[in-house]
Coordinates of C-alpha atoms in Angstrom, one line a residue:
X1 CA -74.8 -95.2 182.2
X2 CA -78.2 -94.4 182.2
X3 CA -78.5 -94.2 178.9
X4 CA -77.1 -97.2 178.7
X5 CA -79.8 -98.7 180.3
X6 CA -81.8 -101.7 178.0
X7 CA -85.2 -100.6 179.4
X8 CA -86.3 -97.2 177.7
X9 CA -89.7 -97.2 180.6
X10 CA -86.8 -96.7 183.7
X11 CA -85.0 -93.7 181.5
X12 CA -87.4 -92.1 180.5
X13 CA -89.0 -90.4 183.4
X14 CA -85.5 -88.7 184.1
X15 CA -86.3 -86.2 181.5
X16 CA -90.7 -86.3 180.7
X17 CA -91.5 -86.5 184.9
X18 CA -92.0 -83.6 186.9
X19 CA -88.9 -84.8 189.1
X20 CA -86.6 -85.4 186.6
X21 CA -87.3 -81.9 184.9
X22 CA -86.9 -79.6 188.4
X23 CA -83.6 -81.6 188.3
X24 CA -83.1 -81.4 184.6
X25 CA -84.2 -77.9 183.8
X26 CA -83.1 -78.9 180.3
X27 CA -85.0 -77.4 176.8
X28 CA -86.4 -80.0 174.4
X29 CA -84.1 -79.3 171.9
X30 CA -81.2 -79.7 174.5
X31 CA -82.7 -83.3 175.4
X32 CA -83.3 -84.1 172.0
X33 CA -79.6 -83.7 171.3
X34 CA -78.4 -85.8 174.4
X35 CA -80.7 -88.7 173.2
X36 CA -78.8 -89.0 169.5
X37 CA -78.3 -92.5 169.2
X38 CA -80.6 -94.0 171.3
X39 CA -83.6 -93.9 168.8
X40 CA -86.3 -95.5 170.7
X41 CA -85.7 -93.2 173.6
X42 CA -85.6 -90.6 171.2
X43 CA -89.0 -91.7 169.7
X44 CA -90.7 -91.9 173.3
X45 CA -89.5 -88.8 174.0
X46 CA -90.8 -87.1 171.0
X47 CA -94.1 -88.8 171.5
X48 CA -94.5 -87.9 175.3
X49 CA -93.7 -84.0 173.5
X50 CA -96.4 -84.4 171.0
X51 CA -99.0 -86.2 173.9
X52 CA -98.6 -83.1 175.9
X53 CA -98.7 -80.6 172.8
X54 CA -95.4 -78.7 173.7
X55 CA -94.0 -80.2 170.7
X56 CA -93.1 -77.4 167.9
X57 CA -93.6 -78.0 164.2
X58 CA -90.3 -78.8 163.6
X59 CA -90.3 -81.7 166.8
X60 CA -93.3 -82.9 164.6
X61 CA -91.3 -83.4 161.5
X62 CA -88.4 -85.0 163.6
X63 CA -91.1 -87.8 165.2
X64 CA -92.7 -88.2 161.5
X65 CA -88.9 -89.2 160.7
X66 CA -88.4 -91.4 163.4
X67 CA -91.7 -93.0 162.6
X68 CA -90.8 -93.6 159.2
X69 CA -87.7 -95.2 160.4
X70 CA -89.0 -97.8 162.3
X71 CA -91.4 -98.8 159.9
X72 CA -88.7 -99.5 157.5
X73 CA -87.1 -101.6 160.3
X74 CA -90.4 -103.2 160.7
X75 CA -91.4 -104.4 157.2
X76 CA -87.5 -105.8 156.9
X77 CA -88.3 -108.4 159.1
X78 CA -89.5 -111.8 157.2
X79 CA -92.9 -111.9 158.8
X80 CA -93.8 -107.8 158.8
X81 CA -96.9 -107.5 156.4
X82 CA -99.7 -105.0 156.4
X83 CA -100.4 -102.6 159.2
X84 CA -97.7 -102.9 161.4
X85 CA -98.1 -101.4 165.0
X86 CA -95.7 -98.5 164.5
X87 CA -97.1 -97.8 161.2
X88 CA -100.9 -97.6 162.6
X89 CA -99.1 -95.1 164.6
X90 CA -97.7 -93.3 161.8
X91 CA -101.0 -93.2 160.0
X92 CA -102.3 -91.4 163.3
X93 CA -100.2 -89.0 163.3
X94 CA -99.9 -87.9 160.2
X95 CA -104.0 -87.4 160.5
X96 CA -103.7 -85.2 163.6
X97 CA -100.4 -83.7 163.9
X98 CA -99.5 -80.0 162.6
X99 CA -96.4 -79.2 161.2
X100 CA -95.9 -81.6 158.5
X101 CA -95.3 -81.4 155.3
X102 CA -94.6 -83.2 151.4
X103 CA -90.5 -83.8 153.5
X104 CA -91.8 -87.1 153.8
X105 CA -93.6 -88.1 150.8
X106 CA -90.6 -89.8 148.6
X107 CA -89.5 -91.9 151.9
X108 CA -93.1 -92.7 152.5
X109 CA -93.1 -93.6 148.6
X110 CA -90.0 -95.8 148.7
X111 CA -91.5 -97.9 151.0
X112 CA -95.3 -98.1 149.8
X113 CA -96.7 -96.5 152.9
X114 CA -99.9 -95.6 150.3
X115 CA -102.3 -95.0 152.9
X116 CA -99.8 -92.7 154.8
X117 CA -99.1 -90.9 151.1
X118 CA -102.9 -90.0 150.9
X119 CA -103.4 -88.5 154.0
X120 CA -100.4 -86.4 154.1
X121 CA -101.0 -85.2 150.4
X122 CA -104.8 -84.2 151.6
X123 CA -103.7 -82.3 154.1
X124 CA -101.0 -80.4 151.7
X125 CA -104.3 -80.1 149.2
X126 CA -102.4 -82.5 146.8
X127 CA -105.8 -83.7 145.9
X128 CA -105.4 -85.3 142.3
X129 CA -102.6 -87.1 143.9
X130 CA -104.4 -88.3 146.4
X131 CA -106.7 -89.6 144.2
X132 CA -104.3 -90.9 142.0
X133 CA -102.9 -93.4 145.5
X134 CA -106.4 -94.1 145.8
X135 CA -107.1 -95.5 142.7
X136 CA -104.7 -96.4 140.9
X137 CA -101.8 -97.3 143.8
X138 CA -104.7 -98.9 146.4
X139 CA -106.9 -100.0 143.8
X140 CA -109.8 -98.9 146.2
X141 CA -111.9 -96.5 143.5
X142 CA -115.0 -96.6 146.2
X143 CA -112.9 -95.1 148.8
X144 CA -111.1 -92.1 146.2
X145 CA -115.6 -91.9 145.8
X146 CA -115.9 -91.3 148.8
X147 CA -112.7 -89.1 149.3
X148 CA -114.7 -87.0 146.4
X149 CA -117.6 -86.4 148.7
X150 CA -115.9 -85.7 151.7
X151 CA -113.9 -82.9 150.0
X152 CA -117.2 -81.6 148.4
X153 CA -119.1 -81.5 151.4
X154 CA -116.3 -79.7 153.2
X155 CA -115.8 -76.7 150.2
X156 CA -120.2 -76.5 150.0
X157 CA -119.5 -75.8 154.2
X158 CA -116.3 -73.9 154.0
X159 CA -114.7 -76.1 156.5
X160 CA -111.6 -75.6 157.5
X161 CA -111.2 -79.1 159.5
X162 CA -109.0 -81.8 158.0
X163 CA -110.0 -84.8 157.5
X164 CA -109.0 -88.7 156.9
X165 CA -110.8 -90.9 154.2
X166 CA -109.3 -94.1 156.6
X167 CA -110.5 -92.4 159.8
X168 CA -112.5 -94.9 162.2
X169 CA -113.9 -91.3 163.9
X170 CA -115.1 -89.2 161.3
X171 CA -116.3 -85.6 162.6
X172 CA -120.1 -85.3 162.4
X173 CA -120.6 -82.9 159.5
X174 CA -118.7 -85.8 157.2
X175 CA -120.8 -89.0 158.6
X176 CA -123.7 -88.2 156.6
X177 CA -121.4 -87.3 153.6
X178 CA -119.8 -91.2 154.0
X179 CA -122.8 -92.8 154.2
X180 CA -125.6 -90.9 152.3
X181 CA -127.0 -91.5 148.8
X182 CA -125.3 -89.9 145.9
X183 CA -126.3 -86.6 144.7
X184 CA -126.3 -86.0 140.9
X185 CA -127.9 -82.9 139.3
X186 CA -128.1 -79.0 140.8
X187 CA -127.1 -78.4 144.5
X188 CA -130.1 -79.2 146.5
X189 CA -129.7 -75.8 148.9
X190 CA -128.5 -72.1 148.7
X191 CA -125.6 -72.6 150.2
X192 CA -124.0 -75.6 148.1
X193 CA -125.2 -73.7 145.2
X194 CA -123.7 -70.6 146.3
X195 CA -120.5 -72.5 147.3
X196 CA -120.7 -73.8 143.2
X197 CA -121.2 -71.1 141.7
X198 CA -118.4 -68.6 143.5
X199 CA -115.5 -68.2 140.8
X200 CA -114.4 -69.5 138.2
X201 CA -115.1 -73.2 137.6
X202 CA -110.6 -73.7 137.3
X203 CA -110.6 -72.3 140.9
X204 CA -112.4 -74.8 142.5
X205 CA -111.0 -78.0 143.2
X206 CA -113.9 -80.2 141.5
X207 CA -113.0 -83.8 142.8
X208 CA -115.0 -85.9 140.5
X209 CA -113.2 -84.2 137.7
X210 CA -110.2 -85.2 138.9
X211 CA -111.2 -88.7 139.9
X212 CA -113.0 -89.0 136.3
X213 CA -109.3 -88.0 134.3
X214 CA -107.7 -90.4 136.7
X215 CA -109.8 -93.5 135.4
X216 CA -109.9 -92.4 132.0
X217 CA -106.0 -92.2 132.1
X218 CA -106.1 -95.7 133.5
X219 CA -108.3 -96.9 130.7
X220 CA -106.2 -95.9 128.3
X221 CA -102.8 -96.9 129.9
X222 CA -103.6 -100.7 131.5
X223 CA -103.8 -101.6 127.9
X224 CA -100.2 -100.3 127.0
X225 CA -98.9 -101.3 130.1
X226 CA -101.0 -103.5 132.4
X227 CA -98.5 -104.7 134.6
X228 CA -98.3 -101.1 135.9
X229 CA -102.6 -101.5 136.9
X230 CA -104.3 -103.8 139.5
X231 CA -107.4 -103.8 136.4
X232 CA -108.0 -104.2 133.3
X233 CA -108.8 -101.3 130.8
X234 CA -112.8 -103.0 130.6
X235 CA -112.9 -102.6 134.7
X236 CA -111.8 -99.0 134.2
X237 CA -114.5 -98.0 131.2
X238 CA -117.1 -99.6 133.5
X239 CA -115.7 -97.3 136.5
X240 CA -115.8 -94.7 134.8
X241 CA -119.5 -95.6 133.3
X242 CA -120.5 -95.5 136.8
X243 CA -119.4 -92.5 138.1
X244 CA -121.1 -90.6 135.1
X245 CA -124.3 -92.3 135.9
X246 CA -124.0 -91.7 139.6
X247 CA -123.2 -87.8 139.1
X248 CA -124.7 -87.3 136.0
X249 CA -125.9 -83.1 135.7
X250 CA -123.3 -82.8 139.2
X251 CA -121.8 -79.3 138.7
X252 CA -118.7 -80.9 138.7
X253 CA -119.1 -83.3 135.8
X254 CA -120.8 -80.4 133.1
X255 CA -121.8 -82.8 130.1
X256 CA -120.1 -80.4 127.7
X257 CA -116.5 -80.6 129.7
X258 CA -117.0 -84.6 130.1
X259 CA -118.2 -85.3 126.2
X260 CA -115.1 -83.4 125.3
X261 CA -111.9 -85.7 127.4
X262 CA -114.2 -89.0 127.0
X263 CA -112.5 -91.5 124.3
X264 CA -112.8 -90.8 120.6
X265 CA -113.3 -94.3 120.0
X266 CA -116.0 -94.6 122.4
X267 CA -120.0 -95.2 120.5
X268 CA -122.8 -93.5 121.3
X269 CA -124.4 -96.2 122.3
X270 CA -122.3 -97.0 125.0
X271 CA -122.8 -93.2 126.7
X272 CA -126.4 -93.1 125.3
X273 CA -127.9 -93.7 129.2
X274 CA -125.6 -90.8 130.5
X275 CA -126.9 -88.5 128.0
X276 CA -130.3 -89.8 128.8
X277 CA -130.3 -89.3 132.7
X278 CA -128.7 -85.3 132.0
X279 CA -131.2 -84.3 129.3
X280 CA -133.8 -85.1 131.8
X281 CA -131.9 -83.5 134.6
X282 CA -131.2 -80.2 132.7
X283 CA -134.8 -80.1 131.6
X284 CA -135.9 -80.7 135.3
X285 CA -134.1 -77.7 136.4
X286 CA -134.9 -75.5 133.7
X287 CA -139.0 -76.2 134.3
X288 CA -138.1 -76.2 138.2
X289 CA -136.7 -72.7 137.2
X290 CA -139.4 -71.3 135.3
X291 CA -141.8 -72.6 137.7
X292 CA -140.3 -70.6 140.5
X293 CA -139.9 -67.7 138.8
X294 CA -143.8 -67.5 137.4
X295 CA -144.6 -68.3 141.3
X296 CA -142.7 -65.4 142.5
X297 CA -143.8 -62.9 139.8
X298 CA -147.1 -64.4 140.9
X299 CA -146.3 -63.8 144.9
X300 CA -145.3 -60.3 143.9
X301 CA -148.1 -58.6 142.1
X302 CA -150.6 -60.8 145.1
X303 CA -148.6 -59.1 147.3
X304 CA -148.4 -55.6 145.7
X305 CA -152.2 -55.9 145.2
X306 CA -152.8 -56.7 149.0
X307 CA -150.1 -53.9 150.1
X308 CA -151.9 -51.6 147.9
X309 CA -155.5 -51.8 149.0
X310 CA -154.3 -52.2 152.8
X311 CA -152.6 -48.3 152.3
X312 CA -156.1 -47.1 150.8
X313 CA -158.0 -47.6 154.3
X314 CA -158.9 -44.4 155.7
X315 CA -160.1 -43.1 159.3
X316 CA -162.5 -40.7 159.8
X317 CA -161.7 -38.3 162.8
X318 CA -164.0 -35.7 163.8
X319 CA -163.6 -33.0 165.8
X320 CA -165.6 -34.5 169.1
X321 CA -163.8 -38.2 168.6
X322 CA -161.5 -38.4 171.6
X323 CA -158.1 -40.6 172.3
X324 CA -159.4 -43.4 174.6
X325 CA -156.0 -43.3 176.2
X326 CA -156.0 -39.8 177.4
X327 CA -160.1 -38.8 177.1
X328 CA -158.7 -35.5 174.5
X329 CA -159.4 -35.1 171.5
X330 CA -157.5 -35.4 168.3
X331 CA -158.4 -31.8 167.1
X332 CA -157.9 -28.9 169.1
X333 CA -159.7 -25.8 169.2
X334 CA -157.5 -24.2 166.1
X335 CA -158.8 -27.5 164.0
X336 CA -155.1 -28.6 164.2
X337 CA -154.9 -32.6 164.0
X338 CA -152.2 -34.3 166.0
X339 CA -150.7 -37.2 165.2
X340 CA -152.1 -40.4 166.0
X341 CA -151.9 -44.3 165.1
X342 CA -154.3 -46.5 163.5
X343 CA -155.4 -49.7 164.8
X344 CA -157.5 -52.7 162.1
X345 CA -160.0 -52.6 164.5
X346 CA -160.7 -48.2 164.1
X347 CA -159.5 -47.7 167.5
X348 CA -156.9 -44.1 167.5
X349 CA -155.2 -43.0 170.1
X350 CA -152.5 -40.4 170.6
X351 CA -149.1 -40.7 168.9
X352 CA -147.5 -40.2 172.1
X353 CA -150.8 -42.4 174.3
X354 CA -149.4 -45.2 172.0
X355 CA -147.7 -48.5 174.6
X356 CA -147.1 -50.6 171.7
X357 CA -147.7 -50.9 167.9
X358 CA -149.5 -53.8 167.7
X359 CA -151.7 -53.9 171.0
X360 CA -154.7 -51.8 171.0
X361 CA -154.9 -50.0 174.0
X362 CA -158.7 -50.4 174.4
X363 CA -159.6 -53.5 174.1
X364 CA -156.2 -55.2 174.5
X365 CA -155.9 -56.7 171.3
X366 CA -153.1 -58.1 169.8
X367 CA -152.7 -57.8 166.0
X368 CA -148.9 -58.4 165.5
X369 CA -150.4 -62.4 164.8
X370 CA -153.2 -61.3 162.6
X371 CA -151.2 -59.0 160.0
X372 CA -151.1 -60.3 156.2
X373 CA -149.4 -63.0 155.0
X374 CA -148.7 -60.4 152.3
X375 CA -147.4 -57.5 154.9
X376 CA -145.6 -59.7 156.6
X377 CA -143.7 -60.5 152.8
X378 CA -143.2 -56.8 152.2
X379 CA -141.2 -56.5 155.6
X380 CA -141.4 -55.2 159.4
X381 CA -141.6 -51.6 158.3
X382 CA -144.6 -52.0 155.8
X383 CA -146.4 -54.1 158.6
X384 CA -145.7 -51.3 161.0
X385 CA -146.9 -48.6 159.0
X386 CA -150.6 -50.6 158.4
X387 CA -151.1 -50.2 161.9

């Protein structure tokens, strides 16, 4: 009877409140199968699971399902368009939930849920697909842009986080990606360039190339069959024109790889200011190269130079010169030295007299600030052993 009941809110505290479950010690799985055929207390159910993460991948997959089935109740009705409330929901949880997979990608397909598609095929690393939604289904080619540049900044980082190119609440390390300028040319730190440079240039996922062979497959197809594309084939060469320009010299878009899948039929003219803006951006890098390494053959021998006449200074001891630590002197009566240290001012002391390396015990003197810019390049031991 209760189930019965027309008002989901009075049932469903008999089996989500703490009341209901000391007298219902049932398992989810056990609840799930007594709510069969009630589907929206089967939905709040799964939800109040999935609020207080006791829900198990597979309970996941089952509220995905249920979703998707009430959006396609939703958008039957006459006046349903757009984001529906159950669908906003969907799109939600398909951002944050774990345990889904590509199950749902043909249902969300059927029924156009584009938006949904993308995000669940980014977080199955579907990217050209993605993409593909992106472009070609949504027509929105600045957001696949910036769906590029989100997945680039998160591979230069090795970030692990997921991430939503229709998120109101982006995480902080993708803000800046969203909403900074462009980057074309060479990775402007180590770590990108390391992050470009490790393997082969097939095992990386290299977004722009992907976003580049989608347009250029739309250009050639919205002339064949144009009532399959929201553009014409013109909007897509200009597209495409503009994400050259935009990443032209990127290590994603190598002018040798991009000359050789561009058009046939395409003038030299019309690519002329591409090939323009990466001759000057290859020859940048390669005099920004030399550059540094003539500086740092430069900073070497300076360095070496410096190192070298630092190691010729010598100190004189005599046989009455005496540690000022301990008032005896540095060679005994056999004429047998002991070890001592150095300080840049000629003060010696003991080996064993010594407090600390860089403080001269006479005078109190700290030299650990006043060392060589060039020790101080040649590393803590060198610096140690000037003293």
């Amino acid at each position: 009877q209760i189930l019965q009941s027309s008002e989901p809110a009075a049932v469903l505290p008999v089996f989500t409140g703490n009341r209901g479950r000391e007298a219902l010690p049932l398992q989810p799985d056990e609840v799930l199968q007594l709510l069969e055929g009630h589907p929206p207390l089967l939905l709040a159910f799964l939800e109040d699971l999935v609020e207080k993460k006791e829900a198990e991948p597979r309970h996941c997959a089952q509220l995905g399902s249920a979703y998707v089935a009430k959006v396609e109740e939703e958008l039957a009705l006459p006046a349903a368009k757009g984001m529906t409330p159950t669908r906003t929901k969907l799109l939600r949880f398909i951002e944050d939930a774990e345990g889904l997979n590509s199950e749902l990608l043909p249902r969300l397909e059927a029924l156009q849920l584009h938006e949904e598609r993308v995000v669940l095929c980014s977080r199955e690393n579907k990217h050209y697909e993605a993409l593909q939604i992106l472009s070609i289904d949504l027509n929105d080619l600045s957001r696949a842009e910036i769906y590029c540049r989100l997945l680039m900044a998160r591979e230069a980082q090795r970030i692990q986080e997921k991430f939503s190119v229709f998120s109101a609440d982006l995480p902080g390390w993708a803000r800046g990606v969203v909403f900074g300028p462009k980057k074309s040319g060479a990775p402007e730190n180590q770590q990108d360039a390391a992050s470009a440079a490790a393997g082969e240039p097939s095992a990386r996922t290299r977004p722009l190339m992907l976003f580049l062979r989608i347009l250029l497959d739309a250009h050639k197809w919205a002339t064949e069959r144009p009532e399959e594309y929201k553009k014409v084939s013109a909007e897509y060469r200009e597209a495409i024109l503009a994400l050259l320009m935009g990443y032209a010299g990127h290590t994603d878009l190598p002018p040798n790889e991009v000359l050789g899948i561009l058009p046939a039929n395409w003038t030299l003219e019309g690519v002329a200011d591409y090939l323009s803006k990466c001759a000057r951006i290859c020859l940048h890098q390669q005099r920004a190269s030399m550059l540094e390494e003539n500086l740092s053959s430069m900073a070497y021998l300076k360095t070496f130079s410096a190192w070298t006449k630092e190691r010729m200074r010598k100190v004189n001891i005599t046989v009455d010169r005496c540690c000022p630590v301990c008032n005896k002197r540095f060679v005994d009566k056999d004429n047998v030295g002991k070890a001592f240290v150095a300080y840049p001012n000629e003060t010696c002391v003991h080996f064993t007299c010594k407090e600390h390396p860089s403080i001269c015990p006479k005078t109190g003197k700290n030299f650990s600030d006043n060392l060589s810019v060039y020790c101080q390049a040649l590393g803590a031991d060198a610096a140690t052993e000037e003293l």
